[in-house]
mmCIF file of C-alpha atoms in Angstrom:
data_model
loop_
_atom_site.group_PDB
_atom_site.id
_atom_site.type_symbol
_atom_site.label_atom_id
_atom_site.label_comp_id
_atom_site.label_asym_id
_atom_site.label_seq_id
_atom_site.Cartn_x
_atom_site.Cartn_y
_atom_site.Cartn_z
ATOM 1 C CA MET A 281 91.056 138.121 80.083
ATOM 2 C CA THR A 282 94.304 137.552 77.980
ATOM 3 C CA VAL A 283 95.095 134.008 77.349
ATOM 4 C CA ARG A 284 98.474 132.528 78.535
ATOM 5 C CA GLY A 285 99.909 129.446 79.560
ATOM 6 C CA ARG A 286 99.530 126.517 77.486
ATOM 7 C CA VAL A 287 98.475 123.476 78.989
ATOM 8 C CA LEU A 288 98.538 119.774 77.725
ATOM 9 C CA ILE A 289 96.141 117.386 79.943
ATOM 10 C CA ILE A 290 97.049 113.898 79.501
ATOM 11 C CA ALA A 291 93.691 112.255 81.153
ATOM 12 C CA GLY A 292 90.233 110.779 81.047
ATOM 13 C CA SER A 293 87.000 112.204 80.017
ATOM 14 C CA ASP A 294 83.990 112.203 82.569
ATOM 15 C CA SER A 295 80.718 112.359 80.984
ATOM 16 C CA GLY A 296 79.155 114.302 83.842
ATOM 17 C CA GLY A 297 81.523 117.163 83.313
ATOM 18 C CA GLY A 298 82.702 117.408 87.113
ATOM 19 C CA ALA A 299 86.033 115.769 86.662
ATOM 20 C CA GLY A 300 88.735 114.741 84.219
ATOM 21 C CA ILE A 301 89.625 116.228 81.026
ATOM 22 C CA GLN A 302 86.226 118.514 81.061
ATOM 23 C CA ALA A 303 87.164 119.862 84.590
ATOM 24 C CA ASP A 304 90.581 120.644 83.600
ATOM 25 C CA ILE A 305 89.461 122.121 80.763
ATOM 26 C CA LYS A 306 87.004 124.570 82.554
ATOM 27 C CA THR A 307 89.818 125.129 85.378
ATOM 28 C CA VAL A 308 92.645 126.087 82.598
ATOM 29 C CA THR A 309 90.310 128.178 81.011
ATOM 30 C CA ALA A 310 88.845 129.905 83.942
ATOM 31 C CA LEU A 311 92.053 130.704 85.290
ATOM 32 C CA GLY A 312 93.331 132.563 81.908
ATOM 33 C CA GLY A 313 95.135 129.626 79.928
ATOM 34 C CA TYR A 314 94.892 127.853 77.197
ATOM 35 C CA ALA A 315 93.652 123.955 77.673
ATOM 36 C CA ALA A 316 94.827 121.265 75.027
ATOM 37 C CA THR A 317 94.243 117.372 75.395
ATOM 38 C CA ALA A 318 95.187 114.077 75.017
ATOM 39 C CA ILE A 319 92.432 111.916 75.913
ATOM 40 C CA THR A 320 93.127 108.515 77.529
ATOM 41 C CA ALA A 321 90.001 106.839 78.071
ATOM 42 C CA VAL A 322 86.255 107.773 78.117
ATOM 43 C CA THR A 323 84.300 107.009 81.131
ATOM 44 C CA VAL A 324 80.621 106.655 81.619
ATOM 45 C CA GLN A 325 79.808 108.744 84.805
ATOM 46 C CA ASN A 326 77.684 110.725 86.825
ATOM 47 C CA THR A 327 77.480 112.264 90.243
ATOM 48 C CA LEU A 328 76.384 108.591 91.337
ATOM 49 C CA GLY A 329 79.912 106.845 90.426
ATOM 50 C CA VAL A 330 81.584 105.011 86.897
ATOM 51 C CA SER A 331 79.550 102.716 85.031
ATOM 52 C CA GLY A 332 82.150 102.268 81.976
ATOM 53 C CA VAL A 333 85.778 102.864 81.187
ATOM 54 C CA HIS A 334 86.482 102.491 77.683
ATOM 55 C CA PRO A 335 90.671 103.079 77.096
ATOM 56 C CA VAL A 336 91.516 104.880 74.054
ATOM 57 C CA PRO A 337 94.219 102.834 72.396
ATOM 58 C CA LEU A 338 97.993 103.810 73.067
ATOM 59 C CA ASP A 339 98.826 104.838 69.883
ATOM 60 C CA VAL A 340 95.900 107.520 69.787
ATOM 61 C CA VAL A 341 96.665 108.680 72.863
ATOM 62 C CA GLU A 342 100.333 109.371 71.550
ATOM 63 C CA ALA A 343 99.200 110.957 68.364
ATOM 64 C CA GLN A 344 97.172 113.057 70.241
ATOM 65 C CA ALA A 345 99.699 114.446 72.263
ATOM 66 C CA ARG A 346 102.199 114.608 69.703
ATOM 67 C CA ALA A 347 99.844 116.519 67.407
ATOM 68 C CA VAL A 348 99.561 119.250 70.007
ATOM 69 C CA LEU A 349 103.217 119.257 71.014
ATOM 70 C CA ASP A 350 104.321 119.674 67.403
ATOM 71 C CA ASP A 351 102.075 122.462 66.131
ATOM 72 C CA ILE A 352 100.619 124.247 69.562
ATOM 73 C CA GLY A 353 103.568 123.229 72.370
ATOM 74 C CA ALA A 354 103.049 123.570 75.912
ATOM 75 C CA ASP A 355 104.070 125.065 78.804
ATOM 76 C CA THR A 356 103.319 122.446 81.268
ATOM 77 C CA VAL A 357 101.840 118.943 81.078
ATOM 78 C CA LYS A 358 99.381 118.084 83.480
ATOM 79 C CA THR A 359 98.390 113.966 84.302
ATOM 80 C CA GLY A 360 95.208 112.358 85.474
ATOM 81 C CA MET A 361 93.659 109.053 84.994
ATOM 82 C CA LEU A 362 96.029 107.276 82.613
ATOM 83 C CA GLY A 363 94.749 103.622 83.394
ATOM 84 C CA ASP A 364 97.530 101.103 82.822
ATOM 85 C CA ALA A 365 101.329 100.731 82.930
ATOM 86 C CA ALA A 366 101.612 100.877 79.389
ATOM 87 C CA THR A 367 100.078 104.374 79.545
ATOM 88 C CA VAL A 368 102.202 105.728 82.349
ATOM 89 C CA GLY A 369 105.409 104.729 80.634
ATOM 90 C CA LEU A 370 104.258 106.740 77.112
ATOM 91 C CA VAL A 371 103.343 109.613 79.430
ATOM 92 C CA ALA A 372 106.394 109.855 80.867
ATOM 93 C CA ARG A 373 108.315 109.468 77.760
ATOM 94 C CA LEU A 374 106.197 112.076 76.500
ATOM 95 C CA ILE A 375 106.770 114.608 79.387
ATOM 96 C CA ALA A 376 110.647 113.921 78.981
ATOM 97 C CA GLU A 377 110.569 114.907 75.388
ATOM 98 C CA ALA A 378 108.316 117.637 76.178
ATOM 99 C CA GLY A 379 111.064 119.644 78.415
ATOM 100 C CA VAL A 380 108.290 121.457 80.297
ATOM 101 C CA PRO A 381 107.310 120.840 84.139
ATOM 102 C CA ALA A 382 104.449 118.207 84.767
ATOM 103 C CA VAL A 383 101.982 118.477 87.456
ATOM 104 C CA VAL A 384 101.160 114.753 88.333
ATOM 105 C CA ASP A 385 97.787 113.542 89.887
ATOM 106 C CA PRO A 386 98.280 109.896 90.210
ATOM 107 C CA VAL A 387 94.548 109.547 89.657
ATOM 108 C CA MET A 388 93.847 105.791 91.048
ATOM 109 C CA VAL A 389 90.182 105.785 92.593
ATOM 110 C CA ALA A 390 87.308 107.602 91.293
ATOM 111 C CA LYS A 391 85.005 109.731 93.691
ATOM 112 C CA GLY A 392 82.528 106.876 94.225
ATOM 113 C CA GLY A 393 85.155 104.202 94.462
ATOM 114 C CA ALA A 394 85.443 102.897 91.129
ATOM 115 C CA ALA A 395 89.149 101.755 90.161
ATOM 116 C CA LEU A 396 90.916 103.870 87.593
ATOM 117 C CA LEU A 397 94.256 102.723 87.757
ATOM 118 C CA ALA A 398 95.124 98.939 87.312
ATOM 119 C CA ALA A 399 96.690 97.705 90.418
ATOM 120 C CA ASP A 400 99.799 96.647 88.258
ATOM 121 C CA ALA A 401 100.505 100.060 87.225
ATOM 122 C CA VAL A 402 101.034 101.486 90.915
ATOM 123 C CA ALA A 403 104.911 100.681 90.512
ATOM 124 C CA ALA A 404 104.883 102.204 86.773
ATOM 125 C CA VAL A 405 104.039 105.253 88.742
ATOM 126 C CA ARG A 406 105.991 104.688 91.488
ATOM 127 C CA GLU A 407 108.987 104.408 89.261
ATOM 128 C CA GLN A 408 108.516 106.014 86.004
ATOM 129 C CA LEU A 409 105.963 108.910 86.558
ATOM 130 C CA VAL A 410 107.081 110.503 90.154
ATOM 131 C CA PRO A 411 110.453 111.381 89.089
ATOM 132 C CA CYS A 412 108.931 113.425 86.394
ATOM 133 C CA ALA A 413 106.804 115.536 88.212
ATOM 134 C CA ALA A 414 107.680 118.872 89.192
ATOM 135 C CA LEU A 415 104.428 119.144 91.263
ATOM 136 C CA LEU A 416 103.193 115.909 92.828
ATOM 137 C CA THR A 417 99.423 116.072 93.781
ATOM 138 C CA PRO A 418 98.430 112.714 95.744
ATOM 139 C CA ASN A 419 95.785 112.494 98.160
ATOM 140 C CA ALA A 420 96.313 110.576 101.412
ATOM 141 C CA PRO A 421 95.507 106.718 99.891
ATOM 142 C CA GLU A 422 97.466 107.920 96.801
ATOM 143 C CA ALA A 423 100.491 108.138 98.963
ATOM 144 C CA GLU A 424 99.840 105.020 100.968
ATOM 145 C CA ALA A 425 99.803 102.917 97.647
ATOM 146 C CA LEU A 426 102.798 105.034 96.430
ATOM 147 C CA THR A 427 104.827 104.633 99.403
ATOM 148 C CA GLY A 428 103.684 101.897 101.064
ATOM 149 C CA LEU A 429 102.854 103.844 104.532
ATOM 150 C CA ALA A 430 99.799 104.716 106.390
ATOM 151 C CA VAL A 431 98.576 108.040 106.125
ATOM 152 C CA ALA A 432 96.055 109.027 108.766
ATOM 153 C CA SER A 433 96.998 111.987 109.894
ATOM 154 C CA THR A 434 99.415 115.463 109.333
ATOM 155 C CA ASP A 435 102.246 113.812 110.746
ATOM 156 C CA ASP A 436 101.689 111.038 108.310
ATOM 157 C CA LEU A 437 101.067 113.088 105.120
ATOM 158 C CA ARG A 438 104.332 114.642 106.091
ATOM 159 C CA ARG A 439 106.617 111.631 106.089
ATOM 160 C CA ALA A 440 104.581 110.170 102.891
ATOM 161 C CA GLY A 441 105.429 113.419 101.507
ATOM 162 C CA GLU A 442 109.513 113.046 102.208
ATOM 163 C CA ALA A 443 109.447 109.650 100.930
ATOM 164 C CA LEU A 444 107.864 110.986 97.283
ATOM 165 C CA LEU A 445 110.714 113.611 97.332
ATOM 166 C CA ALA A 446 113.382 110.951 98.059
ATOM 167 C CA LEU A 447 111.600 108.935 94.979
ATOM 168 C CA GLY A 448 112.245 111.944 92.690
ATOM 169 C CA ALA A 449 109.335 114.574 92.842
ATOM 170 C CA ARG A 450 110.841 117.964 92.766
ATOM 171 C CA ALA A 451 107.802 119.071 94.870
ATOM 172 C CA VAL A 452 104.750 117.610 96.451
ATOM 173 C CA LEU A 453 101.266 118.741 97.168
ATOM 174 C CA MET A 454 99.980 116.211 99.936
ATOM 175 C CA LYS A 455 96.542 116.630 100.314
ATOM 176 C CA GLY A 456 94.872 116.106 103.541
ATOM 177 C CA GLY A 457 91.044 115.977 102.645
ATOM 178 C CA HIS A 458 90.801 112.164 103.738
ATOM 179 C CA VAL A 459 92.717 112.564 107.122
ATOM 180 C CA PRO A 460 90.246 112.869 109.824
ATOM 181 C CA GLY A 461 89.612 116.251 111.636
ATOM 182 C CA GLU A 462 87.738 119.137 111.525
ATOM 183 C CA ARG A 463 90.530 121.113 109.870
ATOM 184 C CA VAL A 464 92.183 120.227 106.587
ATOM 185 C CA VAL A 465 95.550 120.656 105.892
ATOM 186 C CA ASP A 466 97.258 120.229 102.564
ATOM 187 C CA LEU A 467 101.509 120.368 102.563
ATOM 188 C CA LEU A 468 103.182 121.599 99.747
ATOM 189 C CA MET A 469 106.800 119.956 100.104
ATOM 190 C CA THR A 470 110.165 120.920 98.398
ATOM 191 C CA GLY A 471 113.536 120.084 99.237
ATOM 192 C CA ALA A 472 113.802 123.761 100.519
ATOM 193 C CA GLY A 473 110.713 123.365 102.990
ATOM 194 C CA GLU A 474 107.031 123.022 103.267
ATOM 195 C CA THR A 475 104.053 125.256 103.158
ATOM 196 C CA ALA A 476 100.871 124.638 105.019
ATOM 197 C CA PHE A 477 97.286 125.333 103.369
ATOM 198 C CA GLU A 478 94.647 125.056 106.286
ATOM 199 C CA THR A 479 90.810 125.537 106.251
ATOM 200 C CA ASP A 480 87.702 124.561 108.178
ATOM 201 C CA ARG A 481 86.395 120.974 106.945
ATOM 202 C CA LEU A 482 83.134 122.035 104.373
ATOM 203 C CA GLU A 483 80.550 119.712 105.086
ATOM 204 C CA THR A 484 79.357 119.068 101.410
ATOM 205 C CA ARG A 485 78.581 116.412 99.056
ATOM 206 C CA HIS A 486 79.754 118.749 96.042
ATOM 207 C CA THR A 487 83.144 117.401 95.942
ATOM 208 C CA HIS A 488 83.821 115.729 92.995
ATOM 209 C CA GLY A 489 86.793 116.445 90.606
ATOM 210 C CA THR A 490 88.419 118.363 93.652
ATOM 211 C CA GLY A 491 91.835 116.981 92.761
ATOM 212 C CA CYS A 492 91.494 117.350 88.957
ATOM 213 C CA THR A 493 90.431 120.964 89.525
ATOM 214 C CA LEU A 494 93.457 121.644 92.047
ATOM 215 C CA ALA A 495 96.340 120.246 89.989
ATOM 216 C CA SER A 496 94.905 121.569 86.552
ATOM 217 C CA ALA A 497 94.934 124.702 88.399
ATOM 218 C CA CYS A 498 98.475 124.375 89.671
ATOM 219 C CA ALA A 499 99.530 123.510 86.389
ATOM 220 C CA ALA A 500 98.074 126.826 84.917
ATOM 221 C CA GLY A 501 99.863 128.583 87.378
ATOM 222 C CA LEU A 502 103.012 127.150 86.163
ATOM 223 C CA ALA A 503 102.156 127.392 82.626
ATOM 224 C CA GLN A 504 101.705 131.257 83.048
ATOM 225 C CA GLY A 505 105.259 131.353 84.660
ATOM 226 C CA LEU A 506 103.992 131.847 88.770
ATOM 227 C CA PRO A 507 106.487 130.815 91.315
ATOM 228 C CA LEU A 508 105.171 127.016 92.665
ATOM 229 C CA THR A 509 103.790 128.629 95.939
ATOM 230 C CA ASP A 510 102.146 131.120 94.084
ATOM 231 C CA ALA A 511 100.557 128.934 92.172
ATOM 232 C CA VAL A 512 99.636 126.463 94.377
ATOM 233 C CA ALA A 513 98.434 129.251 96.760
ATOM 234 C CA ARG A 514 96.103 130.755 93.686
ATOM 235 C CA ALA A 515 95.052 126.984 92.785
ATOM 236 C CA TRP A 516 93.934 125.860 96.424
ATOM 237 C CA ALA A 517 92.158 129.236 96.771
ATOM 238 C CA TYR A 518 90.452 128.849 93.606
ATOM 239 C CA VAL A 519 89.182 125.248 94.595
ATOM 240 C CA GLN A 520 87.903 126.300 97.614
ATOM 241 C CA GLU A 521 85.603 129.014 96.367
ATOM 242 C CA ALA A 522 84.666 126.755 93.643
ATOM 243 C CA MET A 523 83.333 123.937 96.509
ATOM 244 C CA LEU A 524 81.550 127.115 98.016
ATOM 245 C CA ARG A 525 79.431 127.854 94.906
ATOM 246 C CA ALA A 526 79.044 124.281 94.034
ATOM 247 C CA PRO A 527 75.870 124.306 91.502
ATOM 248 C CA GLY A 528 74.121 121.929 93.544
ATOM 249 C CA LEU A 529 73.660 119.458 90.340
ATOM 250 C CA GLY A 530 73.052 115.580 90.600
ATOM 251 C CA GLN A 531 72.050 112.990 93.036
ATOM 252 C CA GLY A 532 75.678 112.004 94.272
ATOM 253 C CA HIS A 533 79.140 113.542 94.618
ATOM 254 C CA GLY A 534 78.169 116.731 92.914
ATOM 255 C CA PRO A 535 80.314 119.204 90.927
ATOM 256 C CA LEU A 536 82.138 122.276 91.550
ATOM 257 C CA ASP A 537 81.364 125.535 90.150
ATOM 258 C CA HIS A 538 84.410 125.879 88.038
ATOM 259 C CA GLY A 539 83.488 129.220 85.898
ATOM 260 C CA TRP A 540 83.310 131.485 89.122
ATOM 261 C CA PRO A 541 86.096 133.408 88.462
ATOM 262 C CA LEU A 542 84.859 134.281 85.221
ATOM 263 C CA ARG A 543 81.663 135.891 86.982
ATOM 264 C CA GLY A 544 83.559 137.838 89.690
ATOM 265 C CA ARG A 545 83.087 136.711 93.483
ATOM 266 C CA ALA A 546 79.622 137.028 94.854
#
């Protein structure tokens, strides 16, 4: 597999390896890209939850990103856990300077419920980061926080997506996993139209890191020059298979099988 597509990931570390920087690196690598990182926080977590969050100093976050951009470069930037408003502002500036597409995953809450974004930073994400996004990938609770709109149905997802496009995102992938129903519907929305990705709901506890994984898979595709819809379609299929092939680790929300493309389909 030839390495192509450089992705600079700015996000937090997950000691359990299922989400965050670890999931991002695994995903980009499995899809044939090159992952570089600027770590925003070290979290203490496993499948049962987050028991500690230790922010990385802002100047160190910036130094990591600039070291990568000044030498290796990037074809896309992917953001995850940023933690506070100051980091959000820094990342928005770095994206503008990098001049490459950004996939913004507005991480706010861990799978187990721990807050990963300060309450006063939500406005900074809305005002500074959303307009930087070539692709924004919110789940329903994140969409509610960013727009102030209730999201309890696919039509609600669509309305929130339209509001996020109006805030400046060039495309949004509205994730429907939190919306009740036997079918899960995700909506890719741009100013030119909408594409739906739909599947039966998978009853599994092994969903840790699905959001990080999906966003990183999209970023890898864009870094490799895929058109947006193709990048999202490949990412979506990759995550579905990774969930089906989850290794069953841990006692709580278990991780996906990020490496399945390297072994081929069963």
